[in-house]
Coordinates of N, CA, C and O in Angstrom, one line a residue:
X1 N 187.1 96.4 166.7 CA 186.8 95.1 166.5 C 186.4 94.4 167.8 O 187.1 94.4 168.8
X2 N 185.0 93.6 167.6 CA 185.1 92.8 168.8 C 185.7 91.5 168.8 O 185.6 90.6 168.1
X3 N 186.6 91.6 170.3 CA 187.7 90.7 170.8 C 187.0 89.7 171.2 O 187.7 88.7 171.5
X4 N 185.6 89.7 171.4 CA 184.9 88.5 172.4 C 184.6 87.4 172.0 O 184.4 86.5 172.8
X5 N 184.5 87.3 170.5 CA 184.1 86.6 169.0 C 185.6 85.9 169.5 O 185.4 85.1 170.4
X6 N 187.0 86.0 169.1 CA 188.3 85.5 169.2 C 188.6 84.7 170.7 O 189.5 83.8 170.7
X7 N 188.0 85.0 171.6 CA 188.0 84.7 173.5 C 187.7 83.6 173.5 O 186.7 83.1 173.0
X8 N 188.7 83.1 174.4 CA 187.9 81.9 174.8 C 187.3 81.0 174.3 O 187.7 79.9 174.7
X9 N 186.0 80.9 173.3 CA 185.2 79.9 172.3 C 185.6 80.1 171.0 O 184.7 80.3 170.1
X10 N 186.6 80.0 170.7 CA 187.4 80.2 169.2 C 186.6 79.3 168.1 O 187.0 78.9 167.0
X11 N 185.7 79.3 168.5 CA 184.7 77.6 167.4 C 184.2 78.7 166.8 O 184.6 78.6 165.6
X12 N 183.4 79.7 167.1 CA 182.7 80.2 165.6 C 183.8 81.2 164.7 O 183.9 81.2 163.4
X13 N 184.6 81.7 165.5 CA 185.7 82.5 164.6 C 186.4 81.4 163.3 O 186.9 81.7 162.2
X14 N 186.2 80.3 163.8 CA 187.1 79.3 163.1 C 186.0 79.0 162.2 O 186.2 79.1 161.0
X15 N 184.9 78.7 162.7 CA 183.9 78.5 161.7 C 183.9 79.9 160.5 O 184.0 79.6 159.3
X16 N 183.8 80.9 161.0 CA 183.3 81.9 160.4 C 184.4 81.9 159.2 O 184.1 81.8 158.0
X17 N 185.6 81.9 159.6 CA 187.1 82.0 158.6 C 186.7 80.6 157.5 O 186.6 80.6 156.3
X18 N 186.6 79.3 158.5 CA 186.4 78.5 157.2 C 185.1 78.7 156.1 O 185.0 78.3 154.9
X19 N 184.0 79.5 156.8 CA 182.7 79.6 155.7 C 182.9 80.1 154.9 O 182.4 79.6 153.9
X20 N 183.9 81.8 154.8 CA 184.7 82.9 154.0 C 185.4 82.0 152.8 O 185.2 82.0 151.6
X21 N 186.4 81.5 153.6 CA 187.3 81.0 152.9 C 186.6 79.7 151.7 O 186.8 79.7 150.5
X22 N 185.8 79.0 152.3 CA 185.0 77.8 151.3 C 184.3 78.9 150.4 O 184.6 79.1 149.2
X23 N 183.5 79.6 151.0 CA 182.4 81.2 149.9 C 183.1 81.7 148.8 O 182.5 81.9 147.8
X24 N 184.6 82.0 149.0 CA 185.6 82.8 148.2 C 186.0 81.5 146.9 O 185.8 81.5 145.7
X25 N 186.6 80.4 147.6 CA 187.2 79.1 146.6 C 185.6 78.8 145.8 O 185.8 78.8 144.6
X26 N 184.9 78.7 146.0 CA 183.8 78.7 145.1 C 182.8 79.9 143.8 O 182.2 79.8 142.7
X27 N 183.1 80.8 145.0 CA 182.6 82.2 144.3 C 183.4 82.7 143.2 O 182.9 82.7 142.1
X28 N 184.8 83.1 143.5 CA 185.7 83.6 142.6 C 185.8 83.2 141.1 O 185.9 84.1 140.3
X29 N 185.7 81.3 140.7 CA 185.6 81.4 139.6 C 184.8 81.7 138.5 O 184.9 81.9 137.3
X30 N 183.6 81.7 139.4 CA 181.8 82.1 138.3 C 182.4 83.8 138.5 O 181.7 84.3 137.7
X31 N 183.0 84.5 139.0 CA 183.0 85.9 138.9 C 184.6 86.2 137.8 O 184.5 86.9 136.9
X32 N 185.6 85.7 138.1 CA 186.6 85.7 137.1 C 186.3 85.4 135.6 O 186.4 86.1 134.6
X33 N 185.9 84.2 135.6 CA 185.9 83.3 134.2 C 184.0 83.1 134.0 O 183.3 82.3 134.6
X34 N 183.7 84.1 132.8 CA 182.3 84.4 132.3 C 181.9 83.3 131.3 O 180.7 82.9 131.1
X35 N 183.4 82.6 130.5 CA 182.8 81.8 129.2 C 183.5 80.6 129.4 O 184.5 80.6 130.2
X36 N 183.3 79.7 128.9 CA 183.3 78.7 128.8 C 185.3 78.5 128.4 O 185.8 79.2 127.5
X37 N 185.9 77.7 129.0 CA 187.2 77.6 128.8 C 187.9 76.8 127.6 O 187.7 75.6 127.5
X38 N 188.7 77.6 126.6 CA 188.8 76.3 125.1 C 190.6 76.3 125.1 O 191.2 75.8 124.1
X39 N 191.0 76.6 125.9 CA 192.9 76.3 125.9 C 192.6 74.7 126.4 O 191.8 74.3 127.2
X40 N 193.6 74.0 125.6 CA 193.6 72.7 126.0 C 194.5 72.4 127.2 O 194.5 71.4 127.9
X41 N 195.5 73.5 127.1 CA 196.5 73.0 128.2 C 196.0 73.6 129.5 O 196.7 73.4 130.5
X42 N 194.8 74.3 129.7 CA 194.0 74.9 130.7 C 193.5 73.8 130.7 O 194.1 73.0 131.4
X43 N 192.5 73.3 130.0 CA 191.4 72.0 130.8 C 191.9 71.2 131.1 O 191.3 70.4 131.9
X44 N 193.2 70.8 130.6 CA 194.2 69.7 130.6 C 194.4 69.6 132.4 O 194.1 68.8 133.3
X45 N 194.8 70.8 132.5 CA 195.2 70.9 133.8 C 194.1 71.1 135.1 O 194.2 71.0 136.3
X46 N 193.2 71.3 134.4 CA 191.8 71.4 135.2 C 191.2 70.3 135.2 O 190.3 70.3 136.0
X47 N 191.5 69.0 134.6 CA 190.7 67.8 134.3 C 191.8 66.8 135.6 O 191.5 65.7 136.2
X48 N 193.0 67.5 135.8 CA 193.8 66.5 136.9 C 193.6 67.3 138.4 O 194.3 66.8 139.3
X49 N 192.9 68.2 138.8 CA 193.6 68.9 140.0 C 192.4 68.0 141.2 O 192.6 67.9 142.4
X50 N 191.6 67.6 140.6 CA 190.9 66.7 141.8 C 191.5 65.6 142.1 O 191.6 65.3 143.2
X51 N 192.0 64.7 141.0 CA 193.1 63.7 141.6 C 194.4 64.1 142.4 O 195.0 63.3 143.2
X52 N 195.0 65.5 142.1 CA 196.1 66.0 142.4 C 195.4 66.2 143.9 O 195.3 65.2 144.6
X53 N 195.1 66.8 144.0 CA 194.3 67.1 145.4 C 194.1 66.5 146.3 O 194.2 66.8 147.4
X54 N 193.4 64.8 145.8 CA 192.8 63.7 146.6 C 194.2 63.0 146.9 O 194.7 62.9 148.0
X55 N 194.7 62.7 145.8 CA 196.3 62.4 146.1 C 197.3 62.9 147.4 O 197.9 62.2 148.1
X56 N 197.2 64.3 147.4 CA 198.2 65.2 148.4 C 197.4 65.3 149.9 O 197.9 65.7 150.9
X57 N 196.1 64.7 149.9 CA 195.2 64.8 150.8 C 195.6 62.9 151.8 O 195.9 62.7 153.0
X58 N 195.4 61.9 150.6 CA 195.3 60.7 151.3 C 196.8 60.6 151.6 O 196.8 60.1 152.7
X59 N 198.1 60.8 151.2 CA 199.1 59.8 150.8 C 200.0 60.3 152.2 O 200.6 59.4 152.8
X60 N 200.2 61.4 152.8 CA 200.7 61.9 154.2 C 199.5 60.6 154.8 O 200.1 59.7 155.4
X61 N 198.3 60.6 154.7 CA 197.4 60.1 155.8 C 198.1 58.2 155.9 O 198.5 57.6 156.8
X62 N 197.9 57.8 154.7 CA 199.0 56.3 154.8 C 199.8 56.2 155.1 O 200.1 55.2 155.7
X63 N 200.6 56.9 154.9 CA 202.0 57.2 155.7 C 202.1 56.7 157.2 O 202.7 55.9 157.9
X64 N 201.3 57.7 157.3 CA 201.5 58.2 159.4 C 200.3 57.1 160.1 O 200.4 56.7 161.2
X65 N 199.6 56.9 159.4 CA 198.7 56.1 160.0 C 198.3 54.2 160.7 O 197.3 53.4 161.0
X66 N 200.0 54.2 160.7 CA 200.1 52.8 160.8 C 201.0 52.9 161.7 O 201.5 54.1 161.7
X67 N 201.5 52.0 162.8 CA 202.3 52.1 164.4 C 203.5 51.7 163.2 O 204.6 51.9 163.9
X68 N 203.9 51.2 161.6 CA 205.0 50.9 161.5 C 205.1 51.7 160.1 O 204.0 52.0 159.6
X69 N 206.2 52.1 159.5 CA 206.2 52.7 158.3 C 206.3 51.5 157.3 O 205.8 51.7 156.2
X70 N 206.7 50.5 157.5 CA 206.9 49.2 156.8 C 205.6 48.8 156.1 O 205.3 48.6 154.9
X71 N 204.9 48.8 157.5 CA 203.4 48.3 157.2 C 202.6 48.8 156.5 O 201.6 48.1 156.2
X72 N 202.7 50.4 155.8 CA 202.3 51.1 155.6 C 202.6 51.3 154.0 O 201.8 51.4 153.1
X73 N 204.1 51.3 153.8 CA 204.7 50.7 152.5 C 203.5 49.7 151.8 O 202.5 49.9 151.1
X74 N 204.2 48.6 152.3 CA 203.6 47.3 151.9 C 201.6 47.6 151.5 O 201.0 47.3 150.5
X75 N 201.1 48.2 152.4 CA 200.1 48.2 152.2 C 199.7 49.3 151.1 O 198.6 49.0 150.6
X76 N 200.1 50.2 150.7 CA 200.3 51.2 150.1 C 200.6 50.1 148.8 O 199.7 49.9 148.0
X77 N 201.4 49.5 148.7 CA 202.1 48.8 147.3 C 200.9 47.9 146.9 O 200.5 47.8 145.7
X78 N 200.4 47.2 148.0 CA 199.0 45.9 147.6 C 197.7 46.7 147.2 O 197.0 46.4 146.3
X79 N 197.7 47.6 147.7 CA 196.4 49.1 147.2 C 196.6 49.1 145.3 O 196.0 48.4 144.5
X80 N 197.6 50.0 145.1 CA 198.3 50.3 144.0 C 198.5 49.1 143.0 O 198.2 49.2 141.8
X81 N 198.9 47.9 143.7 CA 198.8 46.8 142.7 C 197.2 46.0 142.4 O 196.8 45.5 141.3
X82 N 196.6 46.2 143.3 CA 195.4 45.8 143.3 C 194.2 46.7 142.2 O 193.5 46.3 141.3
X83 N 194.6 48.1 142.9 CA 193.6 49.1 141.6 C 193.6 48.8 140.2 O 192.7 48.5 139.4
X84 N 195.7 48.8 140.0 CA 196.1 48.7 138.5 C 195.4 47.3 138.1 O 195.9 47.0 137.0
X85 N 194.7 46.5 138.4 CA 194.3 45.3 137.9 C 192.8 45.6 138.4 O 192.2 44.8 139.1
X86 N 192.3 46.5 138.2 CA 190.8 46.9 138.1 C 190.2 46.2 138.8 O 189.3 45.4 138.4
X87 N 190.7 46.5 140.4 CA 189.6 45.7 141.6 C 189.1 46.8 142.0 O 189.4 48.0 141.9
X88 N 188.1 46.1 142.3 CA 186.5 47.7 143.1 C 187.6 48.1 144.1 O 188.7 47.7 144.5
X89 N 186.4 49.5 144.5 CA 187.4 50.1 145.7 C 187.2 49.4 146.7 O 188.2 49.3 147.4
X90 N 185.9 48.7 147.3 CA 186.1 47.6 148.4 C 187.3 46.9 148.3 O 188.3 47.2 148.9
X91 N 186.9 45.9 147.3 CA 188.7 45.4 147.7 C 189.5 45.6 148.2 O 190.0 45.1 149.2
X92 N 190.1 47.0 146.9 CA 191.4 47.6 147.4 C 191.8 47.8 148.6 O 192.9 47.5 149.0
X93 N 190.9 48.5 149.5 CA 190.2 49.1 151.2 C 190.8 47.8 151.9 O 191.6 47.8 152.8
X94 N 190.1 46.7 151.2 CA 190.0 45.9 152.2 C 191.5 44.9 152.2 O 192.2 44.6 153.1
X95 N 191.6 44.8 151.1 CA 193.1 44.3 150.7 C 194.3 45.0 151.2 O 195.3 44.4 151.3
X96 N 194.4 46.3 151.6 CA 195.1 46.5 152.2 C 195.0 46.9 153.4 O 196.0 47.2 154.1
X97 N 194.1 47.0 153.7 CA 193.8 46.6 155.5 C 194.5 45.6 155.9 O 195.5 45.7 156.5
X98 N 193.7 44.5 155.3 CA 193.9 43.2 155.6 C 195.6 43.1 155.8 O 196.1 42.6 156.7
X99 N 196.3 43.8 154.6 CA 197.9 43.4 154.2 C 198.7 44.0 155.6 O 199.7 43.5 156.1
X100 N 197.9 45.0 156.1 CA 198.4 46.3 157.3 C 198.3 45.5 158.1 O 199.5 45.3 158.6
X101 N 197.2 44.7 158.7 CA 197.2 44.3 159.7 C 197.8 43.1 160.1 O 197.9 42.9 161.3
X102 N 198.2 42.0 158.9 CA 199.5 41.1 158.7 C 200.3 41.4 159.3 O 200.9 40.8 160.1
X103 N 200.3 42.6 159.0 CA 202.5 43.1 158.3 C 202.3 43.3 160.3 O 202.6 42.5 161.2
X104 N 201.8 44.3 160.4 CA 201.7 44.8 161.6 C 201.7 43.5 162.8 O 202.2 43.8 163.9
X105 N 201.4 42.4 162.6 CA 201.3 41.5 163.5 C 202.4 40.8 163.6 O 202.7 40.4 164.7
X106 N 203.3 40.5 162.5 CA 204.1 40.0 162.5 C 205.4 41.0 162.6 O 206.5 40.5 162.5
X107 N 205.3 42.2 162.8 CA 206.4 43.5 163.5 C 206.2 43.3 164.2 O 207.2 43.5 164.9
X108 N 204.9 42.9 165.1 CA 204.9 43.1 167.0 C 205.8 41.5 167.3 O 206.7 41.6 168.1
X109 N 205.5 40.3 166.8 CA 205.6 39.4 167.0 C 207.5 39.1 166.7 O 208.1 38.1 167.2
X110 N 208.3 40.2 165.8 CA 209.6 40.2 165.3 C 210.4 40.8 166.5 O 211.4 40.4 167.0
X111 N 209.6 42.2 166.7 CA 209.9 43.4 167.7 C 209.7 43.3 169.0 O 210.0 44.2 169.7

């Protein structure tokens, strides 16, 4: 095996692993599954895995992404309250920005 590919410029190896790896999560299901899928508790579960996904992707990122966990709460809760009352996603974005950057001002201004 050549070692020189892994040395030092680790960027295409990394590349090359993530191209495989995207090629395989795409490829595999047109080669497994030939027909059309009719279990309901299959599509059931196939109809949630992109929210599941987006979900486990954003919700660490709100968390950690604010200098306070407080702020982060609160803004998280004004998001969530704002969606359920069918505001565009601008809003929501912006409404809880807006809420983060409150909360956050008035933690520096407490602290």
């Amino acid at each position: 095996m050549n070692t020189a590919l892994f040395q030092g410029n680790s960027y295409w190896a990394y590349l090359l692993v993530m191209v495989g790896v995207t090629y395989l999560i795409r490829a595999v299901p047109f080669v497994l599954v030939r027909k059309k899928v009719t279990n309901v508790y299959v599509r059931s579960f196939l109809a949630y895995i992109p929210y599941s996904v987006l979900a486990a992707m954003t919700f660490p990122a709100i968390i950690y992404s604010t200098n306070y966990l407080l702020s982060a709460v609160i803004g998280l809760i004004v998001a969530c309250t704002m969606a359920f009352f069918d505001k565009g996603l601008v809003k929501v974005a912006l409404g809880a920005t807006i809420t983060v950057i409150i909360v956050e001002l008035i933690m520096k201004m407490i602290l």
